[in-house]
């Protein structure tokens, strides 16, 4: 098989991994669209668009995860790159400015250590022999030894081990060869190696940095029965316990939808399409935990699922309408963060400007406050834009039909 054919198969096999911020295929509304020949676009935390060569080393896999196009029981052409193939391909794409980095994963075609060694060999050759200075994201193969994970982090910018399903019960049903304990063990290894590396670097500044972009993981949404509360609770624990930089949520794409081929697996739900609104609300809830100091328990206090029609911050404010209005002239940073329509940046700007002069409603727009949302929850020196109303009416005013037209959060990668 020539390199072009391999690239086409192994890029297509990699496209359902969202943990480089390109969720699913090129469906509209996805967070990044896969371009032909393995080039996928991702967004950095500051909104910059970057392109990555996103491929598998091999799509042969011994495991039979029901949701995966590469599972052993799938009737799909199998192939693998060699280390030379991938080093050459990455360097060629990089030199021609097609990509700024490499996202490399693999099916588990043999013992986890041996698969991990192949991924490490690609990254190491790129760094040491090819002088590659671009971004490298390597998948950690659960079950690979800590020594290999330690080495992977020396060549890669980011490492990720996908948890995929939120509970052991779902893993047993849909991915019976996987074990939550082994996957958490891999995350723990990455987190511990990172912490030890920081310690070493405090003593000796020249110590090479271990995975400077940290670790991430992916959760599939809608392939198993867990509710949003379980998913967000797990994400909160992952951020706390393993210093996770990002949890990516990937709406389950059923067979026959969005160009996804294969035979439907009876273990999977027969849903008409990927639950994209749910995926989006989970990203918003995740955003609240990472940047707005919400706990998982606060986000889902009463119901097991996030509100489809209003974003989770507005939903929280409406449940706690007695805490509003908040006067922007006097509120502290934490109070400002709780106001729908006020982000972390606009909250900081409000505090800065307030020290110099008094705020005005017109000025708030220039500070980035979305008055369309904030107006029901704020006062300025005691004055309202809109007197607080019945929460049901505010909810109607602020609801977006099934998430249509939502502003997607920015990604780092
Ligand atoms: S381990 Fe499971 S999810 Fe990963 S490639 Fe194999 S079948 Fe797919």
CSV table of C-alpha atoms and ligand atoms in Angstrom, one decimal:
chain,number,residue,atom,x,y,z
A,1,UNK,CA,0.0,0.0,0.0
A,2,UNK,CA,1.5,3.4,-0.9
A,3,UNK,CA,1.9,6.2,1.6
A,4,UNK,CA,-1.1,8.2,0.2
A,5,UNK,CA,-3.5,5.3,0.8
A,6,UNK,CA,-2.1,4.7,4.3
A,7,UNK,CA,-2.6,8.4,5.0
A,8,UNK,CA,-6.1,8.3,3.8
A,9,UNK,CA,-7.0,5.3,6.0
A,10,UNK,CA,-5.1,6.3,9.1
A,11,UNK,CA,-6.3,9.9,9.0
A,12,UNK,CA,-9.9,8.8,8.6
A,13,UNK,CA,-9.5,6.3,11.5
A,14,UNK,CA,-8.3,9.2,13.8
A,15,UNK,CA,-11.0,11.7,13.1
A,16,UNK,CA,-13.3,10.7,15.9
A,17,UNK,CA,-10.8,11.5,18.6
A,18,UNK,CA,-11.8,14.9,19.9
A,19,UNK,CA,-9.0,15.4,22.3
A,20,UNK,CA,-7.1,17.6,19.9
A,21,UNK,CA,-10.2,19.8,19.8
A,22,UNK,CA,-11.4,18.6,16.5
A,23,UNK,CA,-14.6,16.8,17.5
A,24,UNK,CA,-15.8,14.2,15.0
A,25,UNK,CA,-15.8,14.6,11.3
A,26,UNK,CA,-16.3,17.7,9.3
A,27,UNK,CA,-19.9,18.0,10.4
A,28,UNK,CA,-21.2,21.5,10.6
A,29,UNK,CA,-21.0,22.9,14.0
A,30,UNK,CA,-18.1,20.6,15.0
A,31,UNK,CA,-15.3,22.2,16.9
A,32,UNK,CA,-12.8,22.1,14.1
A,33,UNK,CA,-13.3,20.4,10.8
A,34,UNK,CA,-11.2,17.6,9.4
A,35,UNK,CA,-9.7,18.5,6.1
A,36,UNK,CA,-8.6,15.8,3.6
A,37,UNK,CA,-5.4,13.9,4.1
A,38,UNK,CA,-5.2,14.1,7.9
A,39,UNK,CA,-5.0,17.9,8.3
A,40,UNK,CA,-7.3,19.0,11.1
A,41,UNK,CA,-7.9,22.5,12.4
A,42,UNK,CA,-7.9,23.3,16.1
A,43,UNK,CA,-8.1,26.4,18.1
A,44,UNK,CA,-5.8,27.6,20.8
A,45,UNK,CA,-6.9,29.0,24.1
A,46,UNK,CA,-6.4,32.5,22.7
A,47,UNK,CA,-8.5,31.8,19.7
A,48,UNK,CA,-5.6,31.1,17.2
A,49,UNK,CA,-6.4,28.5,14.6
A,50,UNK,CA,-3.7,25.9,14.2
A,51,UNK,CA,-3.5,22.9,11.9
A,52,UNK,CA,-2.3,19.5,12.9
A,53,UNK,CA,-1.5,16.3,11.1
A,54,UNK,CA,-4.0,14.0,12.9
A,55,UNK,CA,-3.4,10.3,12.3
A,56,UNK,CA,-3.2,6.9,13.9
A,57,UNK,CA,0.1,4.9,13.8
A,58,UNK,CA,-2.0,1.8,13.1
A,59,UNK,CA,-5.8,1.2,12.9
A,60,UNK,CA,-5.4,-2.5,13.8
A,61,UNK,CA,-6.8,-3.0,17.2
A,62,UNK,CA,-7.2,-6.0,19.5
A,63,UNK,CA,-10.0,-4.3,21.4
A,64,UNK,CA,-13.7,-4.3,20.5
A,65,UNK,CA,-15.0,-1.0,21.7
A,66,UNK,CA,-18.6,-0.8,20.4
A,67,UNK,CA,-18.4,2.9,19.5
A,68,UNK,CA,-15.1,2.8,17.6
A,69,UNK,CA,-14.6,2.5,13.8
A,70,UNK,CA,-11.3,0.7,14.5
A,71,UNK,CA,-12.6,-2.1,16.8
A,72,UNK,CA,-11.5,-5.6,16.0
A,73,UNK,CA,-14.9,-6.7,14.8
A,74,UNK,CA,-15.3,-3.8,12.3
A,75,UNK,CA,-14.9,-4.7,8.6
A,76,UNK,CA,-12.5,-2.0,7.6
A,77,UNK,CA,-9.2,-1.9,5.7
A,78,UNK,CA,-6.2,-2.1,8.1
A,79,UNK,CA,-2.8,-0.6,7.8
A,80,UNK,CA,0.0,1.0,9.7
A,81,UNK,CA,2.7,3.6,9.2
A,82,UNK,CA,6.3,2.9,9.9
A,83,UNK,CA,8.3,5.3,12.1
A,84,UNK,CA,10.1,6.5,9.0
A,85,UNK,CA,6.8,7.1,7.1
A,86,UNK,CA,5.5,9.3,9.9
A,87,UNK,CA,8.7,11.3,10.4
A,88,UNK,CA,8.9,12.0,6.7
A,89,UNK,CA,5.3,12.9,6.3
A,90,UNK,CA,5.2,15.2,9.3
A,91,UNK,CA,8.4,17.0,8.2
A,92,UNK,CA,7.1,17.4,4.6
A,93,UNK,CA,3.7,18.8,5.8
A,94,UNK,CA,5.5,21.0,8.3
A,95,UNK,CA,8.0,22.4,5.8
A,96,UNK,CA,5.2,23.2,3.3
A,97,UNK,CA,3.3,25.0,6.1
A,98,UNK,CA,0.3,22.6,5.8
A,99,UNK,CA,0.5,21.9,9.5
A,100,UNK,CA,2.0,23.3,12.7
A,101,UNK,CA,2.1,20.0,14.6
A,102,UNK,CA,1.3,16.3,14.9
A,103,UNK,CA,-1.5,14.5,16.8
A,104,UNK,CA,-0.6,10.8,17.0
A,105,UNK,CA,-2.6,8.0,18.4
A,106,UNK,CA,-2.9,4.3,17.6
A,107,UNK,CA,-5.1,1.2,17.8
A,108,UNK,CA,-3.8,-1.3,20.3
A,109,UNK,CA,-2.4,-3.7,17.8
A,110,UNK,CA,-0.1,-5.5,20.3
A,111,UNK,CA,1.2,-5.1,23.8
A,112,UNK,CA,0.6,-1.5,25.2
A,113,UNK,CA,4.3,-1.0,25.8
A,114,UNK,CA,5.2,-1.9,22.2
A,115,UNK,CA,2.5,0.4,20.8
A,116,UNK,CA,3.7,3.2,23.1
A,117,UNK,CA,7.3,2.6,22.0
A,118,UNK,CA,6.3,3.2,18.4
A,119,UNK,CA,4.6,6.5,19.2
A,120,UNK,CA,7.6,7.6,21.3
A,121,UNK,CA,10.0,6.6,18.5
A,122,UNK,CA,8.2,8.9,16.1
A,123,UNK,CA,8.3,11.9,18.5
A,124,UNK,CA,11.9,11.2,19.5
A,125,UNK,CA,13.1,11.0,15.9
A,126,UNK,CA,11.2,14.2,15.0
A,127,UNK,CA,12.8,16.1,17.8
A,128,UNK,CA,16.3,14.6,17.8
A,129,UNK,CA,17.0,13.8,14.1
A,130,UNK,CA,14.6,15.9,12.1
A,131,UNK,CA,14.9,19.1,14.2
A,132,UNK,CA,11.1,19.3,14.3
A,133,UNK,CA,10.1,22.3,16.5
A,134,UNK,CA,6.3,22.0,16.0
A,135,UNK,CA,3.7,20.9,18.4
A,136,UNK,CA,3.4,17.2,19.2
A,137,UNK,CA,0.3,15.6,21.0
A,138,UNK,CA,0.9,11.9,21.8
A,139,UNK,CA,-1.8,9.5,23.0
A,140,UNK,CA,-0.8,7.5,26.1
A,141,UNK,CA,-1.6,3.9,25.7
A,142,UNK,CA,-3.2,2.7,28.9
A,143,UNK,CA,-1.2,-0.1,30.4
A,144,UNK,CA,2.1,1.2,29.1
A,145,UNK,CA,4.8,1.4,31.8
A,146,UNK,CA,5.6,4.6,33.7
A,147,UNK,CA,9.1,4.7,32.3
A,148,UNK,CA,7.7,5.0,28.8
A,149,UNK,CA,5.2,7.6,29.8
A,150,UNK,CA,8.0,9.6,31.4
A,151,UNK,CA,9.9,9.4,28.1
A,152,UNK,CA,6.9,10.3,26.0
A,153,UNK,CA,6.5,13.5,28.0
A,154,UNK,CA,10.0,14.6,27.2
A,155,UNK,CA,9.3,14.7,23.4
A,156,UNK,CA,5.6,15.6,23.3
A,157,UNK,CA,3.9,18.9,24.2
A,158,UNK,CA,0.8,17.2,25.3
A,159,UNK,CA,-0.2,13.7,26.4
A,160,UNK,CA,-3.7,12.3,26.6
A,161,UNK,CA,-5.3,9.0,27.8
A,162,UNK,CA,-9.0,8.8,26.8
A,163,UNK,CA,-11.4,7.8,29.5
A,164,UNK,CA,-14.1,7.5,26.8
A,165,UNK,CA,-17.0,6.3,29.1
A,166,UNK,CA,-17.9,7.8,32.5
A,167,UNK,CA,-18.4,4.6,34.5
A,168,UNK,CA,-16.9,1.1,34.9
A,169,UNK,CA,-20.3,-0.3,34.1
A,170,UNK,CA,-20.4,1.3,30.7
A,171,UNK,CA,-16.8,0.4,30.0
A,172,UNK,CA,-17.7,-3.2,30.7
A,173,UNK,CA,-20.7,-3.1,28.4
A,174,UNK,CA,-19.2,-1.1,25.5
A,175,UNK,CA,-15.4,-1.5,25.8
A,176,UNK,CA,-15.0,-4.8,27.7
A,177,UNK,CA,-11.2,-5.0,27.3
A,178,UNK,CA,-10.8,-1.5,28.8
A,179,UNK,CA,-10.5,-0.9,32.5
A,180,UNK,CA,-11.1,2.4,34.3
A,181,UNK,CA,-8.4,1.5,36.8
A,182,UNK,CA,-5.8,1.2,34.0
A,183,UNK,CA,-6.8,4.4,32.3
A,184,UNK,CA,-6.8,6.3,35.6
A,185,UNK,CA,-3.4,4.7,36.3
A,186,UNK,CA,-2.1,6.2,33.0
A,187,UNK,CA,-3.5,9.6,34.0
A,188,UNK,CA,-1.9,9.3,37.4
A,189,UNK,CA,1.5,8.5,35.9
A,190,UNK,CA,1.3,11.6,33.6
A,191,UNK,CA,0.3,13.8,36.5
A,192,UNK,CA,3.0,12.4,38.8
A,193,UNK,CA,5.7,12.7,36.2
A,194,UNK,CA,4.6,16.3,35.5
A,195,UNK,CA,4.7,17.2,39.2
A,196,UNK,CA,8.2,15.5,39.7
A,197,UNK,CA,9.5,17.3,36.6
A,198,UNK,CA,8.3,20.7,38.1
A,199,UNK,CA,10.1,19.8,41.3
A,200,UNK,CA,13.3,18.9,39.4
A,201,UNK,CA,13.1,22.1,37.3
A,202,UNK,CA,12.9,24.2,40.5
A,203,UNK,CA,16.2,22.7,41.5
A,204,UNK,CA,17.9,22.6,38.1
A,205,UNK,CA,16.5,25.2,35.6
A,206,UNK,CA,17.9,23.3,32.6
A,207,UNK,CA,15.9,20.1,33.2
A,208,UNK,CA,13.8,19.4,30.0
A,209,UNK,CA,10.1,20.2,30.5
A,210,UNK,CA,7.7,17.2,30.7
A,211,UNK,CA,4.7,17.7,28.4
A,212,UNK,CA,4.5,21.5,28.8
A,213,UNK,CA,0.9,21.6,27.4
A,214,UNK,CA,-0.2,19.1,30.1
A,215,UNK,CA,-2.6,16.2,29.7
A,216,UNK,CA,-6.2,16.0,28.3
A,217,UNK,CA,-8.8,13.3,27.9
A,218,UNK,CA,-12.0,12.6,26.0
A,219,UNK,CA,-15.4,11.5,27.1
A,220,UNK,CA,-18.0,10.2,24.6
A,221,UNK,CA,-21.5,11.6,25.3
A,222,UNK,CA,-24.6,9.7,24.5
A,223,UNK,CA,-23.2,6.2,23.8
A,224,UNK,CA,-24.0,5.1,27.3
A,225,UNK,CA,-26.8,5.9,29.8
A,226,UNK,CA,-24.9,8.2,32.2
A,227,UNK,CA,-26.5,11.6,32.9
A,228,UNK,CA,-24.8,15.0,32.7
A,229,UNK,CA,-24.4,15.1,36.5
A,230,UNK,CA,-22.3,11.9,36.3
A,231,UNK,CA,-20.2,13.3,33.4
A,232,UNK,CA,-19.6,16.7,35.0
A,233,UNK,CA,-18.9,15.2,38.4
A,234,UNK,CA,-16.3,12.9,36.7
A,235,UNK,CA,-14.7,15.9,34.8
A,236,UNK,CA,-14.5,17.9,38.0
A,237,UNK,CA,-12.7,15.0,39.7
A,238,UNK,CA,-10.3,14.6,36.7
A,239,UNK,CA,-9.4,18.3,36.9
A,240,UNK,CA,-8.8,18.1,40.6
A,241,UNK,CA,-7.0,14.8,40.8
A,242,UNK,CA,-4.9,14.6,37.7
A,243,UNK,CA,-4.3,18.3,36.9
A,244,UNK,CA,-6.1,17.7,33.7
A,245,UNK,CA,-5.7,20.6,31.3
A,246,UNK,CA,-8.8,19.8,29.3
A,247,UNK,CA,-11.6,17.3,29.2
A,248,UNK,CA,-13.1,17.0,25.7
A,249,UNK,CA,-16.7,15.9,25.1
A,250,UNK,CA,-17.5,14.1,21.9
A,251,UNK,CA,-21.1,13.5,20.9
A,252,UNK,CA,-21.6,9.9,20.0
A,253,UNK,CA,-22.1,9.6,16.2
A,254,UNK,CA,-24.3,6.6,15.4
A,255,UNK,CA,-23.6,4.4,12.5
A,256,UNK,CA,-25.2,5.7,9.3
A,257,UNK,CA,-25.0,9.3,10.5
A,258,UNK,CA,-22.6,11.9,9.2
A,259,UNK,CA,-20.9,9.5,6.8
A,260,UNK,CA,-20.1,7.1,9.6
A,261,UNK,CA,-20.2,3.6,8.1
A,262,UNK,CA,-20.4,0.1,9.6
A,263,UNK,CA,-23.0,-2.2,11.1
A,264,UNK,CA,-25.0,-0.8,14.0
A,265,UNK,CA,-23.9,-2.5,17.3
A,266,UNK,CA,-26.8,-3.7,19.4
A,267,UNK,CA,-24.9,-2.5,22.5
A,268,UNK,CA,-25.3,1.1,21.4
A,269,UNK,CA,-28.4,3.3,21.6
A,270,UNK,CA,-30.4,3.9,18.4
A,271,UNK,CA,-30.3,7.7,18.4
A,272,UNK,CA,-31.2,9.7,15.3
A,273,UNK,CA,-28.0,11.8,15.4
A,274,UNK,CA,-25.1,13.0,17.5
A,275,UNK,CA,-26.3,14.9,20.7
A,276,UNK,CA,-24.6,18.1,19.7
A,277,UNK,CA,-26.6,20.4,21.9
A,278,UNK,CA,-25.8,18.2,24.9
A,279,UNK,CA,-22.2,18.2,24.0
A,280,UNK,CA,-22.2,22.0,23.7
A,281,UNK,CA,-23.9,22.4,27.1
A,282,UNK,CA,-21.3,20.1,28.7
A,283,UNK,CA,-18.5,22.3,27.3
A,284,UNK,CA,-20.2,25.4,28.8
A,285,UNK,CA,-20.5,23.6,32.1
A,286,UNK,CA,-16.9,22.6,31.9
A,287,UNK,CA,-16.0,26.2,31.2
A,288,UNK,CA,-17.8,27.2,34.4
A,289,UNK,CA,-15.7,24.8,36.4
A,290,UNK,CA,-12.4,25.9,34.9
A,291,UNK,CA,-12.8,29.6,34.7
A,292,UNK,CA,-15.7,30.7,36.8
A,293,UNK,CA,-15.0,28.7,40.0
A,294,UNK,CA,-18.3,26.7,39.9
A,295,UNK,CA,-18.3,23.3,41.4
A,296,UNK,CA,-19.8,20.3,39.6
A,297,UNK,CA,-22.5,20.1,42.4
A,298,UNK,CA,-23.5,23.8,41.9
A,299,UNK,CA,-23.9,23.3,38.1
A,300,UNK,CA,-26.3,20.4,38.5
A,301,UNK,CA,-28.1,21.0,41.8
A,302,UNK,CA,-31.6,19.9,41.0
A,303,UNK,CA,-31.8,18.0,37.8
A,304,UNK,CA,-29.5,15.3,36.3
A,305,UNK,CA,-29.3,16.9,32.9
A,306,UNK,CA,-28.3,20.4,31.9
A,307,UNK,CA,-31.0,22.7,30.6
A,308,UNK,CA,-31.1,22.4,26.8
A,309,UNK,CA,-32.5,25.9,26.3
A,310,UNK,CA,-30.4,28.1,28.5
A,311,UNK,CA,-26.7,28.0,29.2
A,312,UNK,CA,-25.7,26.6,32.6
A,313,UNK,CA,-24.6,29.9,34.1
A,314,UNK,CA,-27.9,31.5,33.3
A,315,UNK,CA,-29.7,28.4,34.6
A,316,UNK,CA,-27.8,28.7,37.9
A,317,UNK,CA,-28.6,32.5,38.1
A,318,UNK,CA,-32.3,31.8,37.6
A,319,UNK,CA,-32.2,29.2,40.3
A,320,UNK,CA,-30.6,31.7,42.6
A,321,UNK,CA,-32.5,34.8,41.6
A,322,UNK,CA,-32.6,35.9,45.2
A,323,UNK,CA,-28.8,36.7,45.0
A,324,UNK,CA,-29.5,39.2,42.2
A,325,UNK,CA,-29.3,42.0,41.2
A,326,UNK,CA,-25.6,42.5,41.7
A,327,UNK,CA,-24.4,46.0,41.8
A,328,UNK,CA,-21.4,46.3,39.5
A,329,UNK,CA,-20.2,49.4,41.3
A,330,UNK,CA,-19.5,47.3,44.5
A,331,UNK,CA,-19.4,43.6,43.6
A,332,UNK,CA,-16.2,41.7,44.1
A,333,UNK,CA,-14.6,39.5,41.4
A,334,UNK,CA,-16.3,36.3,42.5
A,335,UNK,CA,-19.7,37.9,42.5
A,336,UNK,CA,-19.1,39.4,39.0
A,337,UNK,CA,-18.1,36.0,37.7
A,338,UNK,CA,-21.6,34.7,38.6
A,339,UNK,CA,-23.4,37.2,36.5
A,340,UNK,CA,-24.6,35.9,33.1
A,341,UNK,CA,-23.1,38.0,30.3
A,342,UNK,CA,-20.0,38.8,32.3
A,343,UNK,CA,-16.9,36.8,31.5
A,344,UNK,CA,-13.6,36.6,33.4
A,345,UNK,CA,-12.0,39.2,31.2
A,346,UNK,CA,-14.9,41.7,31.5
A,347,UNK,CA,-15.0,41.1,35.3
A,348,UNK,CA,-11.3,42.0,35.5
A,349,UNK,CA,-11.9,45.1,33.3
A,350,UNK,CA,-14.8,46.2,35.5
A,351,UNK,CA,-12.6,46.1,38.6
A,352,UNK,CA,-9.8,48.1,36.8
A,353,UNK,CA,-12.1,50.8,35.4
A,354,UNK,CA,-14.0,51.1,38.7
A,355,UNK,CA,-10.8,52.2,40.4
A,356,UNK,CA,-10.4,55.1,38.0
A,357,UNK,CA,-13.9,56.3,37.3
A,358,UNK,CA,-17.6,55.3,37.7
A,359,UNK,CA,-19.1,52.8,35.4
A,360,UNK,CA,-21.9,53.5,32.9
A,361,UNK,CA,-24.3,51.1,31.2
A,362,UNK,CA,-22.9,52.2,27.8
A,363,UNK,CA,-19.3,51.7,29.0
A,364,UNK,CA,-20.1,48.2,30.1
A,365,UNK,CA,-20.5,47.1,26.5
A,366,UNK,CA,-17.1,48.4,25.7
A,367,UNK,CA,-15.7,46.3,28.6
A,368,UNK,CA,-17.2,43.2,26.9
A,369,UNK,CA,-20.3,42.8,29.0
A,370,UNK,CA,-23.1,41.1,27.1
A,371,UNK,CA,-25.9,43.4,28.3
A,372,UNK,CA,-28.6,41.3,26.5
A,373,UNK,CA,-27.9,38.6,29.2
A,374,UNK,CA,-26.6,40.7,32.1
A,375,UNK,CA,-29.4,43.3,32.1
A,376,UNK,CA,-31.7,41.2,34.2
A,377,UNK,CA,-29.1,40.6,36.9
A,378,UNK,CA,-27.3,43.8,37.5
A,379,UNK,CA,-27.6,47.3,38.9
A,380,UNK,CA,-25.2,50.3,38.6
A,381,UNK,CA,-25.1,52.4,41.7
A,382,UNK,CA,-28.6,51.1,42.5
A,383,UNK,CA,-30.1,51.8,39.0
A,384,UNK,CA,-31.5,49.0,36.9
A,385,UNK,CA,-31.5,48.5,33.2
A,386,UNK,CA,-34.4,46.1,33.6
A,387,UNK,CA,-36.1,45.5,36.9
A,388,UNK,CA,-35.8,41.9,37.9
A,389,UNK,CA,-38.7,40.0,36.5
A,390,UNK,CA,-40.3,36.6,37.0
A,391,UNK,CA,-37.5,34.1,36.4
A,392,UNK,CA,-39.7,32.2,34.0
A,393,UNK,CA,-40.0,35.3,31.8
A,394,UNK,CA,-36.2,35.9,31.9
A,395,UNK,CA,-35.7,32.3,31.0
A,396,UNK,CA,-37.9,32.7,28.0
A,397,UNK,CA,-36.1,35.9,26.9
A,398,UNK,CA,-32.7,34.2,27.2
A,399,UNK,CA,-33.4,30.8,25.9
A,400,UNK,CA,-31.8,29.8,22.6
A,401,UNK,CA,-33.8,27.2,20.7
A,402,UNK,CA,-32.1,23.9,21.3
A,403,UNK,CA,-28.7,25.7,21.4
A,404,UNK,CA,-28.9,27.0,17.9
A,405,UNK,CA,-26.6,29.9,17.1
A,406,UNK,CA,-24.6,29.4,20.4
A,407,UNK,CA,-21.3,31.0,20.7
A,408,UNK,CA,-18.8,28.1,21.0
A,409,UNK,CA,-16.2,28.3,23.6
A,410,UNK,CA,-12.6,28.7,22.5
A,411,UNK,CA,-10.3,25.7,22.7
A,412,UNK,CA,-6.8,25.2,23.7
A,413,UNK,CA,-5.2,22.0,22.4
B,1,LIG,S1,-8.9,0.6,22.0
B,1,LIG,FE1,-11.1,0.8,21.5
B,1,LIG,S2,-11.3,3.0,21.1
B,1,LIG,FE2,-9.1,2.5,20.9
B,1,LIG,S3,-8.8,2.0,18.8
B,1,LIG,FE3,-9.1,0.1,19.8
B,1,LIG,S4,-11.3,-0.3,19.5
B,1,LIG,FE4,-11.0,1.9,19.1
